[in-house]
Amino acid sequence: MATIHLTRCQFLMPFADILREMGAAAGSLLERTRLPPSLEEKANHYVPILQAIDFAEIASRSQGITDFGYHASRRLHYCHLSEKTRTLIGHSPTLLVALQQACKWASIEDSNLSNWIERYDDHVRFCSRLTGTKGLLHLEHSQWLQNIFPIYIVQQFAGPDWAPATIAFEARHTPSLACQSFWPSTRFLSGQESSWIDVPIALLSLPNRARENVVSSQDGEVGPSDHDIIATLKLMLPAYLDQGLPALAEIAEMAGASTRSLQRKLAYAGLTYSDLIDTIRFENAGRLLRDTDSKIIEIAFSSGYADPAHFTRAFRRISGVTPRQFRAQSRPS
């Protein structure tokens, strides 16, 4: 089945920030790999992960950045995990349960991310792999992030100074000596069956240092775990609304499918690509009207409408009310 694997914009933003601070044209490099050229205020939107990896590699080569994935990972912290993941981990009574939760809910962060735990004599390996990427080059950019977040999870229980004895990469990647100097007690392995860090078994029973509230079972955040292409596009396309949406042919290429087969998939659900875009624009605008105090004109542009009048006509055609009336009705008096 055609699908597009997704990652949260949150994980792409540090790469773009590093480029901007260097004076590089981050927006042009993002556009070159068919990503939104602006990522501001899109932390919880989703973009195609393979395009994100291509972006990191092209930027790394063109700008001469060694250990790009490592430098990006240093800008990400535990708080950058999704709220649902953090809450589930915060509710875990022990480190073992927290790591098990991170395995169960991995697809909230990246739709094709698999996490699992392997037991050895005196330690376990917390392993990760991106499904469908075996043999692809330059995965170290992603694998730095895949390894850094379980380290942050362990630190929630073992303290902020904890570091693993081993950090392993599925990619054939050996960090530079300068990078390794930040991890003086850690060895690095390359070309493994998966990416992993080791955690001493003695730590698994550590109690939680800071318990967070439980996520309600009615919480709507489920992440991109559903591989249905329509559900995937509804997660991915909002990130492009204010910059120009990809053409259907580009979407099909990302999904490894023909344009015709993607059209058939949409038609089976009673949709055209234009219908899907209208729905996504409407849902994005409705959320902003309901949850923010942004001006109507700002919501129109950020939802991909050419002008406020077009926005009002399109919104009323779908909802039966104007954006201003929708906002008034959706808020308690």
Short mmCIF file of C-alpha atoms in Angstrom, two decimals:
data_model
loop_
_atom_site.label_atom_id
_atom_site.label_comp_id
_atom_site.label_asym_id
_atom_site.label_seq_id
_atom_site.Cartn_x
_atom_site.Cartn_y
_atom_site.Cartn_z
CA MET A 1 0.00 0.00 0.00
CA ALA A 2 1.30 3.48 -0.87
CA THR A 3 2.29 5.52 2.14
CA ILE A 4 4.46 8.43 3.18
CA HIS A 5 6.42 8.06 6.39
CA LEU A 6 6.21 11.18 8.55
CA THR A 7 8.16 12.90 11.29
CA ARG A 8 7.28 15.87 13.47
CA CYS A 9 8.55 19.26 12.29
CA GLN A 10 9.91 19.66 15.81
CA PHE A 11 12.78 17.31 14.90
CA LEU A 12 13.61 19.16 11.68
CA MET A 13 13.67 22.65 13.15
CA PRO A 14 17.13 22.42 14.85
CA PHE A 15 18.75 21.55 11.51
CA ALA A 16 17.17 24.60 9.89
CA ASP A 17 18.08 26.81 12.86
CA ILE A 18 21.75 25.81 12.63
CA LEU A 19 21.80 26.73 8.95
CA ARG A 20 20.18 30.11 9.54
CA GLU A 21 22.67 30.94 12.28
CA MET A 22 25.47 30.17 9.80
CA GLY A 23 23.90 32.54 7.29
CA ALA A 24 22.93 29.69 4.95
CA ALA A 25 19.71 29.78 2.91
CA ALA A 26 17.78 27.24 4.97
CA GLY A 27 14.50 28.01 3.20
CA SER A 28 16.00 27.29 -0.24
CA LEU A 29 17.48 24.01 0.96
CA LEU A 30 14.14 22.99 2.46
CA GLU A 31 12.33 23.81 -0.79
CA ARG A 32 14.94 21.88 -2.76
CA THR A 33 13.93 18.73 -0.90
CA ARG A 34 10.19 19.51 -1.19
CA LEU A 35 9.76 20.59 2.42
CA PRO A 36 8.01 23.73 3.71
CA PRO A 37 10.56 26.57 3.53
CA SER A 38 9.24 28.03 6.79
CA LEU A 39 8.87 25.86 9.90
CA GLU A 40 7.98 28.53 12.45
CA GLU A 41 5.03 27.60 14.69
CA LYS A 42 4.81 24.16 13.05
CA ALA A 43 6.48 22.05 15.75
CA ASN A 44 3.58 19.60 15.94
CA HIS A 45 2.94 19.40 12.20
CA TYR A 46 4.34 16.50 10.20
CA VAL A 47 6.59 16.32 7.13
CA PRO A 48 7.92 13.37 5.07
CA ILE A 49 10.83 11.81 6.93
CA LEU A 50 12.80 10.71 3.85
CA GLN A 51 12.72 14.26 2.51
CA ALA A 52 13.87 15.46 5.95
CA ILE A 53 16.87 13.09 5.84
CA ASP A 54 17.71 14.23 2.29
CA PHE A 55 17.56 17.84 3.48
CA ALA A 56 19.96 17.13 6.36
CA GLU A 57 22.47 15.39 4.09
CA ILE A 58 22.36 17.99 1.31
CA ALA A 59 22.75 20.79 3.87
CA SER A 60 25.57 18.95 5.64
CA ARG A 61 27.53 18.50 2.40
CA SER A 62 26.87 21.92 0.92
CA GLN A 63 27.75 23.75 4.14
CA GLY A 64 30.55 21.43 5.28
CA ILE A 65 28.87 20.58 8.60
CA THR A 66 30.41 17.58 10.35
CA ASP A 67 28.16 15.58 12.72
CA PHE A 68 25.10 17.58 11.66
CA GLY A 69 22.75 15.12 13.36
CA TYR A 70 24.67 15.39 16.61
CA HIS A 71 24.63 19.18 16.63
CA ALA A 72 20.89 19.16 15.93
CA SER A 73 20.29 16.61 18.70
CA ARG A 74 22.01 18.89 21.23
CA ARG A 75 19.27 21.47 20.61
CA LEU A 76 16.50 18.99 21.32
CA HIS A 77 15.52 18.09 24.87
CA TYR A 78 13.09 15.84 26.66
CA CYS A 79 10.44 18.58 26.49
CA HIS A 80 10.46 18.32 22.69
CA LEU A 81 8.90 14.87 22.73
CA SER A 82 5.17 14.97 22.05
CA GLU A 83 2.97 15.83 25.02
CA LYS A 84 1.37 12.39 24.94
CA THR A 85 4.75 10.59 25.07
CA ARG A 86 5.96 12.79 27.91
CA THR A 87 2.78 12.25 29.90
CA LEU A 88 2.87 8.49 29.47
CA ILE A 89 6.50 8.40 30.57
CA GLY A 90 5.77 10.78 33.42
CA HIS A 91 3.09 8.42 34.66
CA SER A 92 5.39 5.37 34.50
CA PRO A 93 6.28 4.08 37.99
CA THR A 94 9.73 2.78 36.93
CA LEU A 95 12.27 3.30 34.19
CA LEU A 96 11.44 -0.11 32.69
CA VAL A 97 7.78 0.85 32.26
CA ALA A 98 8.81 4.21 30.76
CA LEU A 99 11.01 2.51 28.16
CA GLN A 100 8.21 0.08 27.38
CA GLN A 101 5.85 3.02 26.83
CA ALA A 102 8.42 4.63 24.51
CA CYS A 103 8.42 1.39 22.49
CA LYS A 104 4.64 1.16 22.36
CA TRP A 105 4.08 4.76 21.27
CA ALA A 106 7.13 5.32 19.05
CA SER A 107 5.00 6.09 15.99
CA ILE A 108 3.70 9.27 17.65
CA GLU A 109 7.11 10.82 16.94
CA ASP A 110 7.93 9.17 13.57
CA SER A 111 5.32 7.09 11.75
CA ASN A 112 7.81 4.38 10.72
CA LEU A 113 9.86 4.33 13.92
CA SER A 114 10.07 1.03 15.78
CA ASN A 115 11.57 0.82 19.27
CA TRP A 116 12.19 -2.38 21.22
CA ILE A 117 14.24 -3.66 24.16
CA GLU A 118 16.79 -6.50 23.99
CA ARG A 119 18.16 -8.06 27.19
CA TYR A 120 21.80 -9.03 27.71
CA ASP A 121 23.75 -10.14 30.79
CA ASP A 122 23.85 -6.99 32.89
CA HIS A 123 22.18 -4.50 30.58
CA VAL A 124 19.44 -4.00 28.04
CA ARG A 125 19.68 -2.38 24.66
CA PHE A 126 17.03 0.16 23.75
CA CYS A 127 16.92 -0.32 19.98
CA SER A 128 15.37 1.71 17.18
CA ARG A 129 14.93 1.42 13.44
CA LEU A 130 13.04 3.28 10.73
CA THR A 131 10.94 0.74 8.84
CA GLY A 132 11.52 0.66 5.10
CA THR A 133 14.89 2.43 5.17
CA LYS A 134 17.29 -0.54 5.22
CA GLY A 135 20.21 0.16 2.93
CA LEU A 136 19.52 3.88 2.60
CA LEU A 137 22.46 6.20 3.07
CA HIS A 138 22.86 9.09 5.50
CA LEU A 139 20.49 7.76 8.15
CA GLU A 140 22.90 8.89 10.86
CA HIS A 141 21.18 12.29 10.84
CA SER A 142 18.00 10.63 12.08
CA GLN A 143 19.77 8.03 14.22
CA TRP A 144 21.37 10.68 16.40
CA LEU A 145 17.85 11.75 17.33
CA GLN A 146 16.70 8.14 17.66
CA ASN A 147 19.45 7.60 20.26
CA ILE A 148 19.33 10.94 22.07
CA PHE A 149 15.69 10.72 23.16
CA PRO A 150 16.00 7.40 25.05
CA ILE A 151 19.01 8.95 26.79
CA TYR A 152 16.77 11.82 27.89
CA ILE A 153 14.16 9.32 29.10
CA VAL A 154 16.72 7.48 31.23
CA GLN A 155 17.91 10.80 32.64
CA GLN A 156 14.38 11.45 33.94
CA PHE A 157 15.00 8.52 36.32
CA ALA A 158 18.81 8.32 36.71
CA GLY A 159 19.61 12.04 36.77
CA PRO A 160 20.75 14.59 34.17
CA ASP A 161 24.39 13.46 34.13
CA TRP A 162 23.70 9.86 33.11
CA ALA A 163 25.25 8.71 29.82
CA PRO A 164 25.21 5.27 28.18
CA ALA A 165 28.34 3.15 27.98
CA THR A 166 27.59 2.57 24.27
CA ILE A 167 25.84 4.51 21.51
CA ALA A 168 25.40 2.43 18.36
CA PHE A 169 24.35 3.39 14.84
CA GLU A 170 22.72 1.28 12.18
CA ALA A 171 24.35 3.62 9.66
CA ARG A 172 28.03 3.30 8.87
CA HIS A 173 28.86 6.40 10.84
CA THR A 174 31.68 7.18 13.23
CA PRO A 175 31.37 10.54 15.03
CA SER A 176 34.31 12.90 14.80
CA LEU A 177 36.81 13.06 17.66
CA ALA A 178 35.44 16.50 18.56
CA CYS A 179 31.97 14.99 18.89
CA GLN A 180 33.22 12.01 20.87
CA SER A 181 34.92 14.35 23.33
CA PHE A 182 31.44 15.35 24.57
CA TRP A 183 30.90 11.70 25.55
CA PRO A 184 34.24 10.79 27.21
CA SER A 185 32.98 7.57 28.83
CA THR A 186 30.94 6.35 25.87
CA ARG A 187 32.07 4.10 23.02
CA PHE A 188 30.55 4.41 19.57
CA LEU A 189 29.69 1.52 17.27
CA SER A 190 28.88 1.68 13.54
CA GLY A 191 27.03 -0.56 11.10
CA GLN A 192 24.86 -2.35 13.66
CA GLU A 193 21.60 -4.21 12.99
CA SER A 194 19.77 -1.32 14.60
CA SER A 195 20.58 1.90 16.43
CA TRP A 196 20.75 1.45 20.20
CA ILE A 197 21.98 2.61 23.57
CA ASP A 198 22.72 0.30 26.49
CA VAL A 199 21.06 0.71 29.88
CA PRO A 200 22.24 -1.20 32.99
CA ILE A 201 19.59 -3.60 34.27
CA ALA A 202 20.20 -2.19 37.76
CA LEU A 203 18.60 1.10 36.61
CA LEU A 204 15.36 -0.39 35.30
CA SER A 205 13.68 -0.46 38.72
CA LEU A 206 14.45 3.21 39.44
CA PRO A 207 11.29 5.10 40.49
CA ASN A 208 10.07 8.11 38.60
CA ARG A 209 11.63 11.38 39.78
CA ALA A 210 8.71 13.54 38.59
CA ARG A 211 5.25 12.14 37.96
CA GLU A 212 3.04 13.91 35.40
CA ASN A 213 -0.71 13.75 34.96
CA VAL A 214 -2.20 10.80 33.14
CA VAL A 215 -3.33 11.38 29.57
CA SER A 216 -7.08 11.07 29.26
CA SER A 217 -8.23 8.10 27.23
CA GLN A 218 -10.13 10.64 25.13
CA ASP A 219 -7.00 12.57 24.23
CA GLY A 220 -7.03 13.10 20.49
CA GLU A 221 -3.31 13.03 19.82
CA VAL A 222 -2.45 9.68 18.27
CA GLY A 223 0.30 10.64 15.87
CA PRO A 224 0.89 9.31 12.37
CA SER A 225 0.63 5.60 13.18
CA ASP A 226 -2.23 5.00 10.71
CA HIS A 227 -0.66 4.14 7.35
CA ASP A 228 -3.84 4.97 5.36
CA ILE A 229 -2.66 7.47 2.79
CA ILE A 230 -5.59 9.85 3.34
CA ALA A 231 -5.00 9.97 7.09
CA THR A 232 -1.29 10.47 6.38
CA LEU A 233 -1.93 13.38 4.03
CA LYS A 234 -4.25 15.02 6.57
CA LEU A 235 -1.35 14.97 9.03
CA MET A 236 1.31 16.09 6.56
CA LEU A 237 -0.30 18.76 4.37
CA PRO A 238 -1.08 21.36 7.09
CA ALA A 239 2.66 22.06 7.31
CA TYR A 240 2.55 23.26 3.68
CA LEU A 241 -0.62 25.38 3.77
CA ASP A 242 1.03 28.78 4.09
CA GLN A 243 3.85 28.05 1.63
CA GLY A 244 2.27 26.22 -1.30
CA LEU A 245 0.95 22.67 -1.33
CA PRO A 246 2.72 19.87 -3.24
CA ALA A 247 1.10 18.81 -6.50
CA LEU A 248 -0.62 15.42 -6.61
CA ALA A 249 2.23 14.04 -8.74
CA GLU A 250 4.75 15.05 -6.06
CA ILE A 251 2.65 13.38 -3.36
CA ALA A 252 2.49 10.20 -5.43
CA GLU A 253 6.26 10.22 -5.91
CA MET A 254 6.81 10.62 -2.14
CA ALA A 255 4.48 7.66 -1.55
CA GLY A 256 6.20 5.48 -4.15
CA ALA A 257 2.99 5.25 -6.16
CA SER A 258 1.71 6.42 -9.53
CA THR A 259 -0.48 9.50 -9.76
CA ARG A 260 -3.27 7.35 -11.16
CA SER A 261 -3.17 4.85 -8.28
CA LEU A 262 -3.25 7.69 -5.75
CA GLN A 263 -6.22 9.22 -7.55
CA ARG A 264 -7.98 5.85 -7.37
CA LYS A 265 -7.25 5.62 -3.64
CA LEU A 266 -8.81 9.04 -3.10
CA ALA A 267 -11.74 8.25 -5.38
CA TYR A 268 -12.45 5.08 -3.41
CA ALA A 269 -13.01 7.34 -0.39
CA GLY A 270 -15.21 9.64 -2.50
CA LEU A 271 -12.56 12.38 -2.69
CA THR A 272 -10.45 14.24 -5.20
CA TYR A 273 -7.13 15.81 -4.20
CA SER A 274 -8.85 19.20 -4.39
CA ASP A 275 -11.57 17.96 -2.01
CA LEU A 276 -8.92 16.76 0.44
CA ILE A 277 -7.12 20.11 0.35
CA ASP A 278 -10.41 21.94 0.95
CA THR A 279 -11.04 19.74 3.98
CA ILE A 280 -7.54 20.26 5.37
CA ARG A 281 -7.76 24.03 4.91
CA PHE A 282 -11.15 24.12 6.60
CA GLU A 283 -10.01 21.97 9.55
CA ASN A 284 -6.87 24.09 10.03
CA ALA A 285 -8.87 27.31 9.90
CA GLY A 286 -11.50 25.93 12.27
CA ARG A 287 -8.85 24.98 14.81
CA LEU A 288 -7.25 28.44 14.66
CA LEU A 289 -10.62 30.17 14.95
CA ARG A 290 -11.58 28.04 17.93
CA ASP A 291 -8.25 27.92 19.81
CA THR A 292 -6.49 31.22 19.03
CA ASP A 293 -7.19 34.94 18.91
CA SER A 294 -5.48 35.37 15.53
CA LYS A 295 -7.08 37.83 13.15
CA ILE A 296 -9.34 36.45 10.42
CA ILE A 297 -6.96 37.67 7.70
CA GLU A 298 -4.01 35.93 9.37
CA ILE A 299 -5.96 32.67 9.61
CA ALA A 300 -6.94 32.96 5.95
CA PHE A 301 -3.35 33.26 4.76
CA SER A 302 -1.96 30.65 7.14
CA SER A 303 -4.63 28.20 5.93
CA GLY A 304 -3.63 28.67 2.31
CA TYR A 305 -6.42 30.93 1.06
CA ALA A 306 -5.52 33.60 -1.48
CA ASP A 307 -7.48 36.37 0.28
CA PRO A 308 -9.98 36.83 3.13
CA ALA A 309 -12.99 36.98 0.78
CA HIS A 310 -12.05 33.62 -0.78
CA PHE A 311 -11.57 32.24 2.74
CA THR A 312 -15.01 33.42 3.88
CA ARG A 313 -16.76 31.98 0.80
CA ALA A 314 -14.98 28.61 1.07
CA PHE A 315 -15.51 28.37 4.82
CA ARG A 316 -19.21 29.21 4.56
CA ARG A 317 -19.68 26.70 1.73
CA ILE A 318 -18.41 23.90 4.01
CA SER A 319 -19.74 24.99 7.40
CA GLY A 320 -22.81 27.06 6.57
CA VAL A 321 -21.50 29.99 8.64
CA THR A 322 -18.85 32.67 8.22
CA PRO A 323 -15.52 32.35 10.03
CA ARG A 324 -16.57 35.11 12.43
CA GLN A 325 -19.85 33.34 13.23
CA PHE A 326 -18.01 30.02 13.67
CA ARG A 327 -15.64 31.62 16.19
CA ALA A 328 -18.53 33.11 18.15
CA GLN A 329 -20.43 29.80 18.22
CA SER A 330 -17.42 27.71 19.22
CA ARG A 331 -16.61 29.78 22.31
CA PRO A 332 -18.66 29.96 25.50
CA SER A 333 -20.48 33.25 25.95
#
